[in-house]
PDB file of C-alpha atoms in Angstrom:
ATOM      1  CA  UNK A   1       0.127   0.071  -0.158  1.00  0.00           C
ATOM      2  CA  UNK A   2       1.291   3.681  -0.942  1.00  0.00           C
ATOM      3  CA  UNK A   3       2.665   5.628   2.133  1.00  0.00           C
ATOM      4  CA  UNK A   4       1.366   9.037   0.328  1.00  0.00           C
ATOM      5  CA  UNK A   5      -2.215   8.923  -1.348  1.00  0.00           C
ATOM      6  CA  UNK A   6      -3.921  12.179  -3.569  1.00  0.00           C
ATOM      7  CA  UNK A   7      -6.297  14.253  -1.395  1.00  0.00           C
ATOM      8  CA  UNK A   8      -9.746  15.730  -2.741  1.00  0.00           C
ATOM      9  CA  UNK A   9      -9.962  18.750  -3.596  1.00  0.00           C
ATOM     10  CA  UNK A  10     -12.373  20.217  -0.603  1.00  0.00           C
ATOM     11  CA  UNK A  11     -14.286  22.513  -3.977  1.00  0.00           C
ATOM     12  CA  UNK A  12     -15.018  21.261  -7.738  1.00  0.00           C
ATOM     13  CA  UNK A  13     -12.852  22.733 -10.367  1.00  0.00           C
ATOM     14  CA  UNK A  14     -14.850  25.880 -10.957  1.00  0.00           C
ATOM     15  CA  UNK A  15     -14.797  27.467  -6.993  1.00  0.00           C
ATOM     16  CA  UNK A  16     -11.887  30.193  -7.524  1.00  0.00           C
ATOM     17  CA  UNK A  17     -13.386  31.936 -10.400  1.00  0.00           C
ATOM     18  CA  UNK A  18     -12.187  34.175 -12.192  1.00  0.00           C
ATOM     19  CA  UNK A  19      -9.164  34.040  -9.948  1.00  0.00           C
ATOM     20  CA  UNK A  20      -7.824  30.424 -10.905  1.00  0.00           C
ATOM     21  CA  UNK A  21      -9.852  29.396 -13.522  1.00  0.00           C
ATOM     22  CA  UNK A  22     -11.200  25.259 -13.652  1.00  0.00           C
ATOM     23  CA  UNK A  23      -8.289  24.073 -16.113  1.00  0.00           C
ATOM     24  CA  UNK A  24      -5.616  25.398 -13.848  1.00  0.00           C
ATOM     25  CA  UNK A  25      -7.241  23.777 -10.653  1.00  0.00           C
ATOM     26  CA  UNK A  26      -7.872  20.644 -12.626  1.00  0.00           C
ATOM     27  CA  UNK A  27      -4.407  19.804 -14.192  1.00  0.00           C
ATOM     28  CA  UNK A  28      -2.841  21.370 -11.000  1.00  0.00           C
ATOM     29  CA  UNK A  29      -4.480  18.983  -8.378  1.00  0.00           C
ATOM     30  CA  UNK A  30      -4.841  16.249 -10.920  1.00  0.00           C
ATOM     31  CA  UNK A  31      -1.754  16.179 -12.546  1.00  0.00           C
ATOM     32  CA  UNK A  32       1.257  17.991 -11.438  1.00  0.00           C
ATOM     33  CA  UNK A  33       0.019  17.221  -7.489  1.00  0.00           C
ATOM     34  CA  UNK A  34      -0.581  13.182  -8.162  1.00  0.00           C
ATOM     35  CA  UNK A  35       3.031  13.832  -9.952  1.00  0.00           C
ATOM     36  CA  UNK A  36       4.671  14.902  -6.092  1.00  0.00           C
ATOM     37  CA  UNK A  37       2.362  11.766  -4.713  1.00  0.00           C
ATOM     38  CA  UNK A  38       3.283   9.008  -7.132  1.00  0.00           C
ATOM     39  CA  UNK A  39       7.100  10.677  -6.522  1.00  0.00           C
ATOM     40  CA  UNK A  40       7.563  10.078  -2.988  1.00  0.00           C
ATOM     41  CA  UNK A  41       5.996   6.608  -2.839  1.00  0.00           C
ATOM     42  CA  UNK A  42       8.240   5.443  -5.746  1.00  0.00           C
ATOM     43  CA  UNK A  43      11.516   7.375  -4.211  1.00  0.00           C
ATOM     44  CA  UNK A  44      10.294   5.278  -0.667  1.00  0.00           C
ATOM     45  CA  UNK A  45      10.690   2.214  -2.493  1.00  0.00           C
ATOM     46  CA  UNK A  46      13.827   2.513  -4.039  1.00  0.00           C
ATOM     47  CA  UNK A  47      15.476   3.627  -1.059  1.00  0.00           C
ATOM     48  CA  UNK A  48      14.078   0.502   0.545  1.00  0.00           C
ATOM     49  CA  UNK A  49      15.546  -2.090  -2.674  1.00  0.00           C
ATOM     50  CA  UNK A  50      18.904   0.349  -1.622  1.00  0.00           C
ATOM     51  CA  UNK A  51      18.761  -1.035   2.321  1.00  0.00           C
ATOM     52  CA  UNK A  52      18.037  -4.034   1.724  1.00  0.00           C
ATOM     53  CA  UNK A  53      21.330  -4.224  -1.771  1.00  0.00           C
ATOM     54  CA  UNK A  54      23.559  -2.223   0.906  1.00  0.00           C
ATOM     55  CA  UNK A  55      23.532   0.122  -2.697  1.00  0.00           C
ATOM     56  CA  UNK A  56      24.532   3.224  -0.906  1.00  0.00           C
ATOM     57  CA  UNK A  57      26.070   4.655  -4.224  1.00  0.00           C
ATOM     58  CA  UNK A  58      22.616   6.606  -5.315  1.00  0.00           C
ATOM     59  CA  UNK A  59      21.555   8.030  -1.733  1.00  0.00           C
ATOM     60  CA  UNK A  60      22.057  10.915  -2.564  1.00  0.00           C
ATOM     61  CA  UNK A  61      19.998  11.312  -5.602  1.00  0.00           C
ATOM     62  CA  UNK A  62      17.562   9.590  -3.462  1.00  0.00           C
ATOM     63  CA  UNK A  63      16.833  11.677  -0.472  1.00  0.00           C
ATOM     64  CA  UNK A  64      17.134  14.651  -2.658  1.00  0.00           C
ATOM     65  CA  UNK A  65      13.958  12.992  -4.343  1.00  0.00           C
ATOM     66  CA  UNK A  66      12.520  12.498  -1.672  1.00  0.00           C
ATOM     67  CA  UNK A  67      12.540  15.851   0.177  1.00  0.00           C
ATOM     68  CA  UNK A  68      11.370  17.523  -3.639  1.00  0.00           C
ATOM     69  CA  UNK A  69       8.600  15.317  -3.812  1.00  0.00           C
ATOM     70  CA  UNK A  70       7.365  15.094  -0.966  1.00  0.00           C
ATOM     71  CA  UNK A  71       7.545  18.572  -0.194  1.00  0.00           C
ATOM     72  CA  UNK A  72       5.990  18.983  -3.038  1.00  0.00           C
ATOM     73  CA  UNK A  73       2.946  16.506  -1.758  1.00  0.00           C
ATOM     74  CA  UNK A  74       3.160  19.006   1.805  1.00  0.00           C
ATOM     75  CA  UNK A  75       3.112  21.983   0.626  1.00  0.00           C
ATOM     76  CA  UNK A  76      -0.197  21.219  -2.066  1.00  0.00           C
ATOM     77  CA  UNK A  77      -1.754  19.856   0.609  1.00  0.00           C
ATOM     78  CA  UNK A  78      -2.030  23.263   2.363  1.00  0.00           C
ATOM     79  CA  UNK A  79      -2.274  25.261  -0.529  1.00  0.00           C
ATOM     80  CA  UNK A  80      -5.611  23.361  -2.096  1.00  0.00           C
ATOM     81  CA  UNK A  81      -6.847  24.169   1.404  1.00  0.00           C
ATOM     82  CA  UNK A  82      -5.745  27.917   2.168  1.00  0.00           C
ATOM     83  CA  UNK A  83      -8.011  28.901  -1.014  1.00  0.00           C
ATOM     84  CA  UNK A  84     -11.723  29.246  -0.807  1.00  0.00           C
ATOM     85  CA  UNK A  85     -14.287  30.999  -3.521  1.00  0.00           C
ATOM     86  CA  UNK A  86     -15.826  32.965  -0.323  1.00  0.00           C
ATOM     87  CA  UNK A  87     -12.072  33.829   0.866  1.00  0.00           C
ATOM     88  CA  UNK A  88     -10.142  37.515   0.732  1.00  0.00           C
ATOM     89  CA  UNK A  89      -9.754  40.663   2.718  1.00  0.00           C
ATOM     90  CA  UNK A  90      -7.236  40.148   6.192  1.00  0.00           C
ATOM     91  CA  UNK A  91      -8.282  38.259   8.902  1.00  0.00           C
ATOM     92  CA  UNK A  92     -10.389  40.280  11.721  1.00  0.00           C
ATOM     93  CA  UNK A  93     -11.432  39.469  15.060  1.00  0.00           C
ATOM     94  CA  UNK A  94     -14.528  40.114  14.049  1.00  0.00           C
ATOM     95  CA  UNK A  95     -14.901  37.277  11.868  1.00  0.00           C
ATOM     96  CA  UNK A  96     -13.362  34.363  14.983  1.00  0.00           C
ATOM     97  CA  UNK A  97      -9.390  35.006  13.688  1.00  0.00           C
ATOM     98  CA  UNK A  98      -8.488  37.673  15.702  1.00  0.00           C
ATOM     99  CA  UNK A  99      -5.150  35.660  16.972  1.00  0.00           C
ATOM    100  CA  UNK A 100      -4.002  35.656  13.955  1.00  0.00           C
ATOM    101  CA  UNK A 101      -4.248  39.482  13.514  1.00  0.00           C
ATOM    102  CA  UNK A 102      -2.115  39.554  16.037  1.00  0.00           C
ATOM    103  CA  UNK A 103       0.218  37.767  15.557  1.00  0.00           C
ATOM    104  CA  UNK A 104       0.157  39.087  11.653  1.00  0.00           C
ATOM    105  CA  UNK A 105       0.221  42.850  13.465  1.00  0.00           C
ATOM    106  CA  UNK A 106       3.213  41.662  16.016  1.00  0.00           C
ATOM    107  CA  UNK A 107       5.250  40.100  13.603  1.00  0.00           C
ATOM    108  CA  UNK A 108       5.331  42.261  10.715  1.00  0.00           C
ATOM    109  CA  UNK A 109       3.933  46.126  12.229  1.00  0.00           C
ATOM    110  CA  UNK A 110       0.845  45.667   9.956  1.00  0.00           C
ATOM    111  CA  UNK A 111      -0.998  43.236   7.375  1.00  0.00           C
ATOM    112  CA  UNK A 112      -0.177  45.842   4.886  1.00  0.00           C
ATOM    113  CA  UNK A 113       3.482  45.100   5.776  1.00  0.00           C
ATOM    114  CA  UNK A 114       3.032  41.280   5.432  1.00  0.00           C
ATOM    115  CA  UNK A 115       1.278  41.306   2.353  1.00  0.00           C
ATOM    116  CA  UNK A 116       3.702  42.998   0.630  1.00  0.00           C
ATOM    117  CA  UNK A 117       7.192  41.047   2.162  1.00  0.00           C
ATOM    118  CA  UNK A 118       4.921  37.721   0.899  1.00  0.00           C
ATOM    119  CA  UNK A 119       3.763  39.581  -2.413  1.00  0.00           C
ATOM    120  CA  UNK A 120       7.394  40.180  -3.003  1.00  0.00           C
ATOM    121  CA  UNK A 121       8.619  37.045  -1.505  1.00  0.00           C
ATOM    122  CA  UNK A 122       6.987  34.708  -3.840  1.00  0.00           C
ATOM    123  CA  UNK A 123       6.583  36.243  -6.427  1.00  0.00           C
ATOM    124  CA  UNK A 124      10.374  37.214  -6.809  1.00  0.00           C
ATOM    125  CA  UNK A 125      11.084  33.087  -6.023  1.00  0.00           C
ATOM    126  CA  UNK A 126      14.122  32.569  -8.772  1.00  0.00           C
ATOM    127  CA  UNK A 127      12.633  29.710 -11.014  1.00  0.00           C
ATOM    128  CA  UNK A 128      10.183  27.778  -9.095  1.00  0.00           C
ATOM    129  CA  UNK A 129       9.643  27.913  -5.941  1.00  0.00           C
ATOM    130  CA  UNK A 130       7.029  29.235  -2.462  1.00  0.00           C
ATOM    131  CA  UNK A 131       5.843  32.504  -0.654  1.00  0.00           C
ATOM    132  CA  UNK A 132       4.956  30.713   2.688  1.00  0.00           C
ATOM    133  CA  UNK A 133       4.170  32.042   6.174  1.00  0.00           C
ATOM    134  CA  UNK A 134       5.344  30.395   8.553  1.00  0.00           C
ATOM    135  CA  UNK A 135       5.186  29.675  12.915  1.00  0.00           C
ATOM    136  CA  UNK A 136       8.431  30.102  13.713  1.00  0.00           C
ATOM    137  CA  UNK A 137       8.607  28.258  17.439  1.00  0.00           C
ATOM    138  CA  UNK A 138      11.965  29.341  18.687  1.00  0.00           C
ATOM    139  CA  UNK A 139      10.714  33.333  18.050  1.00  0.00           C
ATOM    140  CA  UNK A 140       6.926  31.853  18.670  1.00  0.00           C
ATOM    141  CA  UNK A 141       5.894  34.666  15.676  1.00  0.00           C
ATOM    142  CA  UNK A 142       5.539  34.449  12.574  1.00  0.00           C
ATOM    143  CA  UNK A 143       8.439  34.744   9.508  1.00  0.00           C
ATOM    144  CA  UNK A 144       7.999  34.852   6.040  1.00  0.00           C
ATOM    145  CA  UNK A 145      10.291  32.631   3.890  1.00  0.00           C
ATOM    146  CA  UNK A 146      11.002  31.478  -0.230  1.00  0.00           C
ATOM    147  CA  UNK A 147      10.580  27.824  -0.946  1.00  0.00           C
ATOM    148  CA  UNK A 148      13.007  27.360  -3.631  1.00  0.00           C
ATOM    149  CA  UNK A 149      11.547  24.481  -5.967  1.00  0.00           C
ATOM    150  CA  UNK A 150       9.935  22.476  -3.189  1.00  0.00           C
ATOM    151  CA  UNK A 151      13.611  22.533  -0.562  1.00  0.00           C
ATOM    152  CA  UNK A 152      15.906  24.787   1.607  1.00  0.00           C
ATOM    153  CA  UNK A 153      15.520  28.424   2.130  1.00  0.00           C
ATOM    154  CA  UNK A 154      13.793  27.626   5.080  1.00  0.00           C
ATOM    155  CA  UNK A 155      14.065  27.571   9.051  1.00  0.00           C
ATOM    156  CA  UNK A 156      14.006  24.397  10.321  1.00  0.00           C
ATOM    157  CA  UNK A 157      11.574  23.508  12.515  1.00  0.00           C
ATOM    158  CA  UNK A 158       8.894  25.933  10.644  1.00  0.00           C
ATOM    159  CA  UNK A 159       5.649  25.400   9.664  1.00  0.00           C
ATOM    160  CA  UNK A 160       3.542  26.625   7.132  1.00  0.00           C
ATOM    161  CA  UNK A 161       0.257  28.398   7.212  1.00  0.00           C
ATOM    162  CA  UNK A 162      -0.633  29.813   4.160  1.00  0.00           C
ATOM    163  CA  UNK A 163       1.479  29.138   0.999  1.00  0.00           C
ATOM    164  CA  UNK A 164       1.789  30.514  -2.204  1.00  0.00           C
ATOM    165  CA  UNK A 165       2.358  28.466  -5.017  1.00  0.00           C
ATOM    166  CA  UNK A 166       5.079  30.244  -7.904  1.00  0.00           C
ATOM    167  CA  UNK A 167       5.726  27.430 -10.403  1.00  0.00           C
ATOM    168  CA  UNK A 168       4.684  28.161 -13.694  1.00  0.00           C
ATOM    169  CA  UNK A 169       1.832  25.654 -13.804  1.00  0.00           C
ATOM    170  CA  UNK A 170       0.211  27.567 -10.892  1.00  0.00           C
ATOM    171  CA  UNK A 171      -0.641  29.884 -13.355  1.00  0.00           C
ATOM    172  CA  UNK A 172       0.655  30.195 -17.084  1.00  0.00           C
ATOM    173  CA  UNK A 173      -2.210  29.631 -18.819  1.00  0.00           C
ATOM    174  CA  UNK A 174      -4.632  31.649 -17.420  1.00  0.00           C
ATOM    175  CA  UNK A 175      -1.405  34.700 -16.128  1.00  0.00           C
ATOM    176  CA  UNK A 176       1.279  33.685 -18.853  1.00  0.00           C
ATOM    177  CA  UNK A 177       4.196  35.288 -17.226  1.00  0.00           C
ATOM    178  CA  UNK A 178       2.946  37.596 -15.019  1.00  0.00           C
ATOM    179  CA  UNK A 179       3.564  36.358 -12.101  1.00  0.00           C
ATOM    180  CA  UNK A 180       3.269  39.438 -10.399  1.00  0.00           C
ATOM    181  CA  UNK A 181      -0.379  39.034 -10.971  1.00  0.00           C
ATOM    182  CA  UNK A 182      -1.216  36.202  -9.701  1.00  0.00           C
ATOM    183  CA  UNK A 183       0.021  36.492  -7.117  1.00  0.00           C
ATOM    184  CA  UNK A 184      -2.262  40.357  -6.496  1.00  0.00           C
ATOM    185  CA  UNK A 185      -4.809  38.392  -7.348  1.00  0.00           C
ATOM    186  CA  UNK A 186      -4.439  35.261  -5.161  1.00  0.00           C
ATOM    187  CA  UNK A 187      -5.043  37.243  -1.635  1.00  0.00           C
ATOM    188  CA  UNK A 188      -8.440  37.247  -2.963  1.00  0.00           C
ATOM    189  CA  UNK A 189      -8.725  33.724  -2.755  1.00  0.00           C
ATOM    190  CA  UNK A 190      -6.971  33.055   0.961  1.00  0.00           C
ATOM    191  CA  UNK A 191      -9.573  31.431   3.626  1.00  0.00           C
ATOM    192  CA  UNK A 192      -8.097  32.593   6.654  1.00  0.00           C
ATOM    193  CA  UNK A 193     -10.127  30.746   8.919  1.00  0.00           C
ATOM    194  CA  UNK A 194      -7.827  27.326   7.549  1.00  0.00           C
ATOM    195  CA  UNK A 195      -4.876  29.508   7.752  1.00  0.00           C
ATOM    196  CA  UNK A 196      -6.622  30.243  11.544  1.00  0.00           C
ATOM    197  CA  UNK A 197      -6.503  26.946  12.596  1.00  0.00           C
ATOM    198  CA  UNK A 198      -2.954  25.583  11.323  1.00  0.00           C
ATOM    199  CA  UNK A 199      -1.914  29.146  13.364  1.00  0.00           C
ATOM    200  CA  UNK A 200      -3.381  27.602  16.197  1.00  0.00           C
ATOM    201  CA  UNK A 201      -2.289  23.720  16.217  1.00  0.00           C
ATOM    202  CA  UNK A 202       1.311  25.056  15.565  1.00  0.00           C
ATOM    203  CA  UNK A 203       1.323  27.319  18.166  1.00  0.00           C
ATOM    204  CA  UNK A 204      -0.185  24.184  20.408  1.00  0.00           C
ATOM    205  CA  UNK A 205       2.172  21.909  18.917  1.00  0.00           C
ATOM    206  CA  UNK A 206       5.793  24.465  19.759  1.00  0.00           C
ATOM    207  CA  UNK A 207       6.873  22.694  22.839  1.00  0.00           C
ATOM    208  CA  UNK A 208       7.416  19.494  21.197  1.00  0.00           C
ATOM    209  CA  UNK A 209       9.299  20.752  18.340  1.00  0.00           C
ATOM    210  CA  UNK A 210      12.557  21.587  19.805  1.00  0.00           C
ATOM    211  CA  UNK A 211      13.754  20.445  23.197  1.00  0.00           C
ATOM    212  CA  UNK A 212      15.575  23.187  23.315  1.00  0.00           C
ATOM    213  CA  UNK A 213      14.760  26.568  24.468  1.00  0.00           C
TER     214      UNK A 213
END
């Protein structure tokens, strides 16, 4: 039995129009995300075979492949739930997400400052990558990270709570080469209820993520 499986979308293909058209959602989920799931499972099998045969010549490549495909699976799994057709705006206490709103203000000075930083981080990733809002357990604050491809340039132990996919397959059919326009449009579908739940869960787990103070 496969270790990883492709999760179902929490909405239909047309739910995020006009920000993201149905064709992109279908291809992105059913083809691209599915490929990361298959890649992670295939690499686990290859690692098991290497262990059995004590054939360690390819270990570096296999470990990198696992990180790439597994991170792609995890980030996409968060991405789908981070969006809703009824989203957008900014998190407000009146909507039951006051703790998240306060954390954003404390960590970035203002929502506007946070929005500008995450927009730039996502739009200026070199090549393929992600802009990520993450909970960093050592400081107890939120930070913005750039994830190149699906891997580096992140703080170890940080927990993604909001992710913006800046790979071309996420937008090119609709936005062509205007990645900045896509990132700007993404703010209209952010599901702050989902982000707030992820933030609360990350804070609750902070004491078990790290043993050192």
